[in-house]
Tab-separated table of C-alpha atoms and ligand atoms in Angstrom:
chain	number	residue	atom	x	y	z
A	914	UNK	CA	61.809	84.412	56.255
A	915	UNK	CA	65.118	85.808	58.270
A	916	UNK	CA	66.792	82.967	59.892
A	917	UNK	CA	65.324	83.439	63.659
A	918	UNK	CA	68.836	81.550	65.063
A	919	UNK	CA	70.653	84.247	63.044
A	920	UNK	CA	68.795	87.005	64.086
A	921	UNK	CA	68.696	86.501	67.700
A	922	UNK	CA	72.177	85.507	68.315
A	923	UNK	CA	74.072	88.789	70.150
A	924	UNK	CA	76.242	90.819	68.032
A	925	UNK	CA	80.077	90.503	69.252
A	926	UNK	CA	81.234	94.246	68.875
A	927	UNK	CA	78.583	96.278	70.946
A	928	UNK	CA	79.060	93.680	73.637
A	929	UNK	CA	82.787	94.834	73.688
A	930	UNK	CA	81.742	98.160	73.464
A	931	UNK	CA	79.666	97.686	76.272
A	932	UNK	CA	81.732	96.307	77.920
A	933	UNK	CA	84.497	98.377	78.024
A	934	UNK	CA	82.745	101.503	79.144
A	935	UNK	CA	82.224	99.477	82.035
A	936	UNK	CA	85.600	98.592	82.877
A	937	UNK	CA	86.351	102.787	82.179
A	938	UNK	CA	83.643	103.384	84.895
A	939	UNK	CA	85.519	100.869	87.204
A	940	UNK	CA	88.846	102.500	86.896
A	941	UNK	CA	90.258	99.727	84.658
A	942	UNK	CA	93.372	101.304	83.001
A	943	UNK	CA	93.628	99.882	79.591
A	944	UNK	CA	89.232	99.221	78.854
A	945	UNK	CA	89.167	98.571	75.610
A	946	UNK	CA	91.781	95.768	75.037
A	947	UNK	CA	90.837	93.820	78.414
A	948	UNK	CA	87.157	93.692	76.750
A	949	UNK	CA	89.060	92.695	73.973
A	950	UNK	CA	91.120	89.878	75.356
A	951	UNK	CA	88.119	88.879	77.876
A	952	UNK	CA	85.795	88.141	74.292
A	953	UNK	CA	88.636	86.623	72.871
A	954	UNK	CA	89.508	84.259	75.549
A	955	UNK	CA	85.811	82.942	75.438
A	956	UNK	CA	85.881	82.686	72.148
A	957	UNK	CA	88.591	80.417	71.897
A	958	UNK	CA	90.639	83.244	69.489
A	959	UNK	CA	93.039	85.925	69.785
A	960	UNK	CA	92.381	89.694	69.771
A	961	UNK	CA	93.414	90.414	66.005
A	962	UNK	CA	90.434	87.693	64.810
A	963	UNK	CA	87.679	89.367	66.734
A	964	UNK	CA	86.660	91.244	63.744
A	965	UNK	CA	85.723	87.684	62.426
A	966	UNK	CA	83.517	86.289	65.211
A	967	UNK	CA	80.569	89.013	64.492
A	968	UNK	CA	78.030	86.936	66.230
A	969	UNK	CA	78.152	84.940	69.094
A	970	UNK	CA	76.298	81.850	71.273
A	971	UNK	CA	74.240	83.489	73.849
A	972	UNK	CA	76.531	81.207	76.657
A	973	UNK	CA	79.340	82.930	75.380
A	974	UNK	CA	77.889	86.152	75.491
A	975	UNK	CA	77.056	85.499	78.992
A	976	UNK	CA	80.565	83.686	80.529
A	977	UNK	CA	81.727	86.943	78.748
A	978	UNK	CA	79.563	89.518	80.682
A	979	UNK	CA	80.721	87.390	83.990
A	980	UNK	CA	83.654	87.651	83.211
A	981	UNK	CA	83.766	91.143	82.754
A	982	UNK	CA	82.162	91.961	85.859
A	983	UNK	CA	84.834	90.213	87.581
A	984	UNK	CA	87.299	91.975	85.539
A	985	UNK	CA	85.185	95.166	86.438
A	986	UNK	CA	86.017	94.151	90.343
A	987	UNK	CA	89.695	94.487	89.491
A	988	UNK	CA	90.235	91.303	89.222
A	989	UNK	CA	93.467	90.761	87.039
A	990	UNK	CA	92.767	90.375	83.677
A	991	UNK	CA	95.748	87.405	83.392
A	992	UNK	CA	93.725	85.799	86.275
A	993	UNK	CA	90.978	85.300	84.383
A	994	UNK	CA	92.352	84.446	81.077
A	995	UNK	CA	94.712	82.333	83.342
A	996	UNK	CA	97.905	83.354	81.135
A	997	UNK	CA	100.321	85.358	80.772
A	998	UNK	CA	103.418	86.414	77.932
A	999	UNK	CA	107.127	86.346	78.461
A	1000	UNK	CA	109.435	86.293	75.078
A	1001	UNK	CA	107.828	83.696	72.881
A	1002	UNK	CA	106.100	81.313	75.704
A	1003	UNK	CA	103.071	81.857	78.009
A	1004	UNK	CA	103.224	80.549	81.522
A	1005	UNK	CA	100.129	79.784	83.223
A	1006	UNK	CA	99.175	82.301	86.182
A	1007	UNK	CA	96.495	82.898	88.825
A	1008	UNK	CA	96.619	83.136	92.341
A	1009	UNK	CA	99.674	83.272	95.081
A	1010	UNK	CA	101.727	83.855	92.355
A	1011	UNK	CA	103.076	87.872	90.519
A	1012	UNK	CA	101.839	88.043	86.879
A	1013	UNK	CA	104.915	88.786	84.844
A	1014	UNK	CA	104.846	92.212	83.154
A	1015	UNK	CA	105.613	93.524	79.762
A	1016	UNK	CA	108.003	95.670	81.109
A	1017	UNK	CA	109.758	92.587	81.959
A	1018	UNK	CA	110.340	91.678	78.680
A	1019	UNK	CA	112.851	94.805	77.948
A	1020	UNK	CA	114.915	92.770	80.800
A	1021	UNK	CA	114.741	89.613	78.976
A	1022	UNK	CA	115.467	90.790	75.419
A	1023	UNK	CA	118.361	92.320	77.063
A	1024	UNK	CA	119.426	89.336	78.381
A	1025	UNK	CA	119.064	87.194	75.295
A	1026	UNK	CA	120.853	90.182	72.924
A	1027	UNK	CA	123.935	89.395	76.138
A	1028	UNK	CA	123.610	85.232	75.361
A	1029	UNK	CA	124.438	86.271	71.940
A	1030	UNK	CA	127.709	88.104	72.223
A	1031	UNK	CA	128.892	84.740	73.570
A	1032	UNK	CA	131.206	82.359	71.556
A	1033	UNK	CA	128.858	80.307	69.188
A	1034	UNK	CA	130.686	77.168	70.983
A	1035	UNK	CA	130.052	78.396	74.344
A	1036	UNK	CA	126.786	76.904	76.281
A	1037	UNK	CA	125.727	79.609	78.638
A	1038	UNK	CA	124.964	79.209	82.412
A	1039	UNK	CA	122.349	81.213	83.354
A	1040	UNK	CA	120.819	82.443	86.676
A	1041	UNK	CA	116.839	83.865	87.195
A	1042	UNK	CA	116.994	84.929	91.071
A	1043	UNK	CA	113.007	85.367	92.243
A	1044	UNK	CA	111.514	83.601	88.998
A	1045	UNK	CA	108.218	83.333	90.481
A	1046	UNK	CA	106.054	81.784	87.367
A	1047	UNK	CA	109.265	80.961	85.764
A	1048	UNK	CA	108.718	83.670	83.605
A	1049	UNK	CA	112.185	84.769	82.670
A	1050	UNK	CA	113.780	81.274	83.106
A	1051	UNK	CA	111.693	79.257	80.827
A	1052	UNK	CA	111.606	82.033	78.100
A	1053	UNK	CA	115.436	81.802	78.257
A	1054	UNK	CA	115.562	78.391	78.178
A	1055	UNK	CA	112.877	78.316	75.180
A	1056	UNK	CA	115.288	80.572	72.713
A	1057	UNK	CA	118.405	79.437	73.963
A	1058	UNK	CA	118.448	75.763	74.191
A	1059	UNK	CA	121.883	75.391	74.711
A	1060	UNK	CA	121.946	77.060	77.936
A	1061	UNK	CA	121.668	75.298	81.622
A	1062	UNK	CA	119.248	77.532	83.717
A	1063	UNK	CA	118.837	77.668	86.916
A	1064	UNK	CA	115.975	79.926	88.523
A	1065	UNK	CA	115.341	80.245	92.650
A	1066	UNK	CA	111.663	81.228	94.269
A	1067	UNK	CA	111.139	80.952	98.235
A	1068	UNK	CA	107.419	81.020	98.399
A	1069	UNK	CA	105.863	77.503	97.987
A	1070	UNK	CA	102.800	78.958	96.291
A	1071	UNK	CA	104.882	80.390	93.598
A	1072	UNK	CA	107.256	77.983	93.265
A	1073	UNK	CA	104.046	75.218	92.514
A	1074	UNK	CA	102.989	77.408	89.440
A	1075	UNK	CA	107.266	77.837	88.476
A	1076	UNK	CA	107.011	73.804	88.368
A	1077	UNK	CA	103.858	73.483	86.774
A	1078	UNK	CA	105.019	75.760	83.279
A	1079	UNK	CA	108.573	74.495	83.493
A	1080	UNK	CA	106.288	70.850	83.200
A	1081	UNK	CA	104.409	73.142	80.094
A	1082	UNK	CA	107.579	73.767	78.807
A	1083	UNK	CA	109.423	70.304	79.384
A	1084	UNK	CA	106.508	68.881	77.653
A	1085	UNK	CA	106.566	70.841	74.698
A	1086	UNK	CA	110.312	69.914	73.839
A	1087	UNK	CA	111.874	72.807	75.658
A	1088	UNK	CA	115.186	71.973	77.477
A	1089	UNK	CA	114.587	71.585	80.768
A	1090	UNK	CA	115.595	74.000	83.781
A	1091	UNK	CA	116.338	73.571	87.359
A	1092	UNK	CA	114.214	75.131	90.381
A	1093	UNK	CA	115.649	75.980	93.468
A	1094	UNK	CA	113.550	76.293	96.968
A	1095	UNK	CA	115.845	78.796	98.380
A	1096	UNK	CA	115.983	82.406	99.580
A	1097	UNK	CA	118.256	85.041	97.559
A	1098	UNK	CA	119.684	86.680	100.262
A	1099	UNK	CA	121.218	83.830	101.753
A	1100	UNK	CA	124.703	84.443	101.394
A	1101	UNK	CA	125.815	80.858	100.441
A	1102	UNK	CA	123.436	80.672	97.361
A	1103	UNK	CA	123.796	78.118	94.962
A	1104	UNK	CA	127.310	77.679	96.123
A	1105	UNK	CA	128.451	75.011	93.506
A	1106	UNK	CA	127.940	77.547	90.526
A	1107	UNK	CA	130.320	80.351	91.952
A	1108	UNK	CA	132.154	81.733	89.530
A	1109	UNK	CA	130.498	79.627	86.727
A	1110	UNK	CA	127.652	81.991	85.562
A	1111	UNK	CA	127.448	83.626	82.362
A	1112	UNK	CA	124.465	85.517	83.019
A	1113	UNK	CA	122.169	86.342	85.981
A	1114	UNK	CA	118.779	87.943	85.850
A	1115	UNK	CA	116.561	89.477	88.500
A	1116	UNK	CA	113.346	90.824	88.685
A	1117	UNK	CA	112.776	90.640	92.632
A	1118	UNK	CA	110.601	92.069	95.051
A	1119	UNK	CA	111.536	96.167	94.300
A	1120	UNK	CA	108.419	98.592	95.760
A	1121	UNK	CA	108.929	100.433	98.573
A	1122	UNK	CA	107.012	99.942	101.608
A	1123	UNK	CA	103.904	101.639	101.905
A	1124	UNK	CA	103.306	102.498	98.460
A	1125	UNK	CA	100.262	103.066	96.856
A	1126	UNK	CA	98.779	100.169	94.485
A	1127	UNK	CA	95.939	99.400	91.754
A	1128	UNK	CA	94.141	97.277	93.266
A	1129	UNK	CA	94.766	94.506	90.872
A	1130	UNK	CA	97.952	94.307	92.422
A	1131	UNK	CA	97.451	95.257	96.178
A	1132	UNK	CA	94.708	92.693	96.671
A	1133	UNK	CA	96.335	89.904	93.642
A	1134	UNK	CA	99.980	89.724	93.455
A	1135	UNK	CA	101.596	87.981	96.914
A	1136	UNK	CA	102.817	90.765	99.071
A	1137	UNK	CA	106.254	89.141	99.166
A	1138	UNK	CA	106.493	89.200	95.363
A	1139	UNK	CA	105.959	92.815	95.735
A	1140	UNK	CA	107.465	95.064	98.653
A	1141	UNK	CA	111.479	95.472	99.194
A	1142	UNK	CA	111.642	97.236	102.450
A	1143	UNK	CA	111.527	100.701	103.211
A	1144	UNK	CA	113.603	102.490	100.075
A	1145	UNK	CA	112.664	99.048	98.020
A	1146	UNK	CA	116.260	97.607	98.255
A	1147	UNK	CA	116.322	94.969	100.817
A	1148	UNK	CA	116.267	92.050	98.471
A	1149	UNK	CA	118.582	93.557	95.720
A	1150	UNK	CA	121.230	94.885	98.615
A	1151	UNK	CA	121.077	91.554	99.867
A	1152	UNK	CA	121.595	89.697	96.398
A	1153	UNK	CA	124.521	92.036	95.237
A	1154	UNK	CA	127.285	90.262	96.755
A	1155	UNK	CA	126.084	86.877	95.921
A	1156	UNK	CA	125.460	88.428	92.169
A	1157	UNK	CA	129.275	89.245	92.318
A	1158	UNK	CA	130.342	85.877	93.671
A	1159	UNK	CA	128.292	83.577	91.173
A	1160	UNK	CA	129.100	85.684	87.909
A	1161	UNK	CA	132.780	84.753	86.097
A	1162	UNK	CA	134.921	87.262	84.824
A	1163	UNK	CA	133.289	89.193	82.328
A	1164	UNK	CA	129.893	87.868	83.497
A	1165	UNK	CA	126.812	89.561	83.450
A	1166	UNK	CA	123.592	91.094	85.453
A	1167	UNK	CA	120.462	92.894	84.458
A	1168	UNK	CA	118.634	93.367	87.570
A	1169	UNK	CA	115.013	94.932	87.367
A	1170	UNK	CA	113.866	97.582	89.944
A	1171	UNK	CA	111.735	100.583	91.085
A	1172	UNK	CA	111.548	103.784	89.216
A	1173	UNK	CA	113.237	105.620	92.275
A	1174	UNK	CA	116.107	103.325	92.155
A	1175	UNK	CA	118.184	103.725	89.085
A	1176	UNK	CA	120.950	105.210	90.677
A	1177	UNK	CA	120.784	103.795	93.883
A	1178	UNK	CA	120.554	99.734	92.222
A	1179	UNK	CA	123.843	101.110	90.010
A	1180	UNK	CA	126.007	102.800	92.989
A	1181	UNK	CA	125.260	99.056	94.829
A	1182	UNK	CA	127.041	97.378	91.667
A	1183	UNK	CA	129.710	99.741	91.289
A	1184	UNK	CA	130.321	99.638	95.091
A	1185	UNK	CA	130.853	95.289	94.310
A	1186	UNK	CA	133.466	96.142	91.887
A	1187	UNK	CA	131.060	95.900	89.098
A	1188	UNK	CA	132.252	97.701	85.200
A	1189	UNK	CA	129.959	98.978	82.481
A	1190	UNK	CA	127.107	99.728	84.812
A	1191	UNK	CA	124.179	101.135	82.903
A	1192	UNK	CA	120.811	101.916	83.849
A	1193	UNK	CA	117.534	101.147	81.171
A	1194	UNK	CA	114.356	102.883	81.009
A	1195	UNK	CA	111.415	101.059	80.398
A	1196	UNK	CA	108.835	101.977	77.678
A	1197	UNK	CA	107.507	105.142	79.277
A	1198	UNK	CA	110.890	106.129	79.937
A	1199	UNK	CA	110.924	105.457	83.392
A	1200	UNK	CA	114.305	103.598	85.280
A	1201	UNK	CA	113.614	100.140	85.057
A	1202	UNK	CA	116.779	97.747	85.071
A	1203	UNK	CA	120.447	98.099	85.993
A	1204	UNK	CA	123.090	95.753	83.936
A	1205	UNK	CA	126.515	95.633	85.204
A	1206	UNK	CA	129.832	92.936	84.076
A	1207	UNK	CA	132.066	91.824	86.508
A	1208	UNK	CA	135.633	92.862	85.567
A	1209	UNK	CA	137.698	90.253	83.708
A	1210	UNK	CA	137.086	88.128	80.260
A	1211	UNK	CA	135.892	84.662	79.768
B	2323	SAM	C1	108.358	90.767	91.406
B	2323	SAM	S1	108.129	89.021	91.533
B	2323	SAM	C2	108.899	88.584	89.972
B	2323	SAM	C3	108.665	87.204	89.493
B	2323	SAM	C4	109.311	86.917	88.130
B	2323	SAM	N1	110.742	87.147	88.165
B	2323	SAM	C5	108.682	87.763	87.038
B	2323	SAM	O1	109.369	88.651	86.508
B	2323	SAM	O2	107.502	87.559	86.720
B	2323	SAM	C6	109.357	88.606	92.759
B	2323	SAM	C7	109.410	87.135	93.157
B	2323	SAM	O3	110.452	86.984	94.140
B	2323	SAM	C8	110.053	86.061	95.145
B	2323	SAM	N2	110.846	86.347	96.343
B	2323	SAM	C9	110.684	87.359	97.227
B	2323	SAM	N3	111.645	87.329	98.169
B	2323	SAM	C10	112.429	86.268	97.865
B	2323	SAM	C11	113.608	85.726	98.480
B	2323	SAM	N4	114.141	86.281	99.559
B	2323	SAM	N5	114.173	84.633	97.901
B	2323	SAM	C12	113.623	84.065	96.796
B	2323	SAM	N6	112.512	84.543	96.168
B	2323	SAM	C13	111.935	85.633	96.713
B	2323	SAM	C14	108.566	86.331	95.270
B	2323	SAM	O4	107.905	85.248	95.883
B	2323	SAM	C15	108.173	86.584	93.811
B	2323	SAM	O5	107.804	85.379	93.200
C-alpha cells in the first residue's frame, strides 16, 4: 500500500517551475531565483538546499503560491522575505525604507580593501552619509571592529529600520555604531569629526528626475531614497564640500551614483581639491562609484 501522506504531499520543484513562469509572464526580471528564494524562505532553508526539500506540507505549498502572487504584483522580493545582504550581515527591510543592492557591495568591498591599507595600530573613523537600513555602516562595523562609525539618514521611516538592525547587530556582539537624524547637505554636518575621518561612504539619493522605474522600485523604495534632482546630483553636489571638510589628509571617499554620472561625480571631487579620483564600474560594466583622497598623509 503507497503511503497516502507521501503520495499526496505536492512535489517542491514543479511548484518552482510553476512558479517562475509566472513571475516571467509578470515581467519579473530574474524568475527563476525569486521562485527560488520565495520556496526557500517558506521553507525555513536557503536556495542551495532546495534540491533536498522534494516534498512539501500543503500550507507551505500554499503561503508559497501567495507569496508568489504577491511577488507576481511586483512586490519586492526582499519585502517579502523581509531581508536583505550587505558584506557578511543581513539587515532587515520592508517598507519606507530602499533595499540595499548588490551593486552596493562593489562600494563596500572597496571600502573595506581602503580600511586595510591603514596602519594595523590605527582604529579607523568612518562615515556612511544616507545609510538608510544601515546597510553599509553595520557591514563595516561587522568586519572591522576596531573602527568608530558613524552613519546619517533624514527620513524617520528609514532611520526606525537603521536602529532596529544596528539593535540586530549590537545584539549579536557587533561593535556598536552611531546614527545621526540629520540632513547631508547641511553644511555644518557632524561638525565635531572635521578633519578626523578616515573614510566616508555614500550611496545617496542619485536618479535623475523623471526617470523611468520597475515598478518594484517606483511604487516600493521611498521617493526620497531615490531621485537627486534634475541631472541626479543635488545631494552629492551638496555633500562634496562637507566630504572635503570631514576627511583628514590622505582620507578617503567612494561615493555611489547614476550611470550618467561618472564623470560629472569625478569633475565635482577634483573641482574640491580632491587626488587619485577614479571612477568604478559596476558588474555590468556600467559607472557606478567615484573614490577620491584628499591631498596630504595621515
Ligand atoms: C539610495 S538610498 C541608500 C541607502 C543605503 N545607503 C544603501 O545603500 O542601502 C539613499 C538614502 O538617503 C536618504 N536621504 C535622502 N536625502 C537625504 C538627505 N538630504 N540627508 C540624509 N539622508 C538622505 C534616503 O532617505 C535613503 O535612505
Amino acid at each position: 500500500m503507497p503511503d497516502d501522506a507521501t503520495t499526496e504531499r505536492p512535489r517542491l520543484r514543479p511548484l518552482i517551475v510553476a512558479a517562475a513562469e509566472r513571475l516571467a509572464a509578470a515581467g519579473v526580471g530574474s524568475p527563476l531565483p525569486d521562485a527560488e528564494s520565495l520556496a526557500a524562505h517558506v521553507l525555513g532553508t536557503d536556495r542551495m538546499r532546495l534540491a533536498m526539500v522534494p516534498m512539501v506540507e500543503q500550507d507551505q505549498a500554499d503561503r508559497f503560491e501567495q507569496l508568489v502572487a504577491q511577488r507576481a504584483a511586483r512586490i519586492p522580493l526582499q519585502h517579502l522575505t523581509g531581508t536583505a545582504a550587505m558584506g557578511e550581515i543581513e539587515l532587515a527591510v520592508g517598507p519606507g525604507v530602499f533595499v540595499p543592492r548588490p551593486e552596493t557591495e562593489l562600494l563596500f568591498a572597496w571600502a573595506l580593501a581602503q580600511l586595510e591599507t591603514l596602519p594595523h595600530d590605527h582604529q579607523p573613523v568612518v562615515v556612511d552619509l544616507c545609510t538608510g537600513t544601515g546597510a553599509l555602516a553595520l557591514a563595516l562595523a561587522h568586519a572591522r571592529p576596531d573602527a568608530t562609525v558613524h552613519a546619517v539618514e533624514l527620513e524617520p521611516e528609514a532611520l526606525s529600520w537603521a536602529r532596529r538592525n544596528a539593535d540586530t547587530r549590537i545584539a549579536d556582539g557587533d561593535t556598536p555604531i552611531t546614527l545621526y537624524a540629520d540632513d547631508v547637505t547641511d553644511p555644518d554636518l557632524l561638525a565635531d569629526l572635521s578633519g578626523r575621518v578616515d573614510l566616508l561612504v555614500s550611496n545617496p539619493p542619485y536618479i535623475p528626475d523623471g526617470a523611468v522605474l520597475d515598478p518594484e522600485v517606483a511604487d516600493h523604495d521611498p521617493h526620497r531614497a531615490l531621485f537627486g534632482g534634475p541631472d541626479g546630483l543635488d545631494v552629492i553636489r551638496a555633500m562634496v564640500p562637507t566630504i572635503a571638510r570631514l576627511l583628514r589628509p590622505g582620507g578617503a571617499t567612494g561615493i555611489e551614483h547614476d550611470d550618467t554620472n561618472g564623470a560629472g561625480v569625478a569633475t565635482l571631487l577634483r573641482a574640491h581639491d580632491f587626488t587619485a579620483v577614479a571612477e568604478h564600474p559596476d558588474l555590468a560594466g556600467k559607472p557606478r562609484f567615484v573614490v577620491a583622497t584628499r591631498p596630504g598623509k595621515l
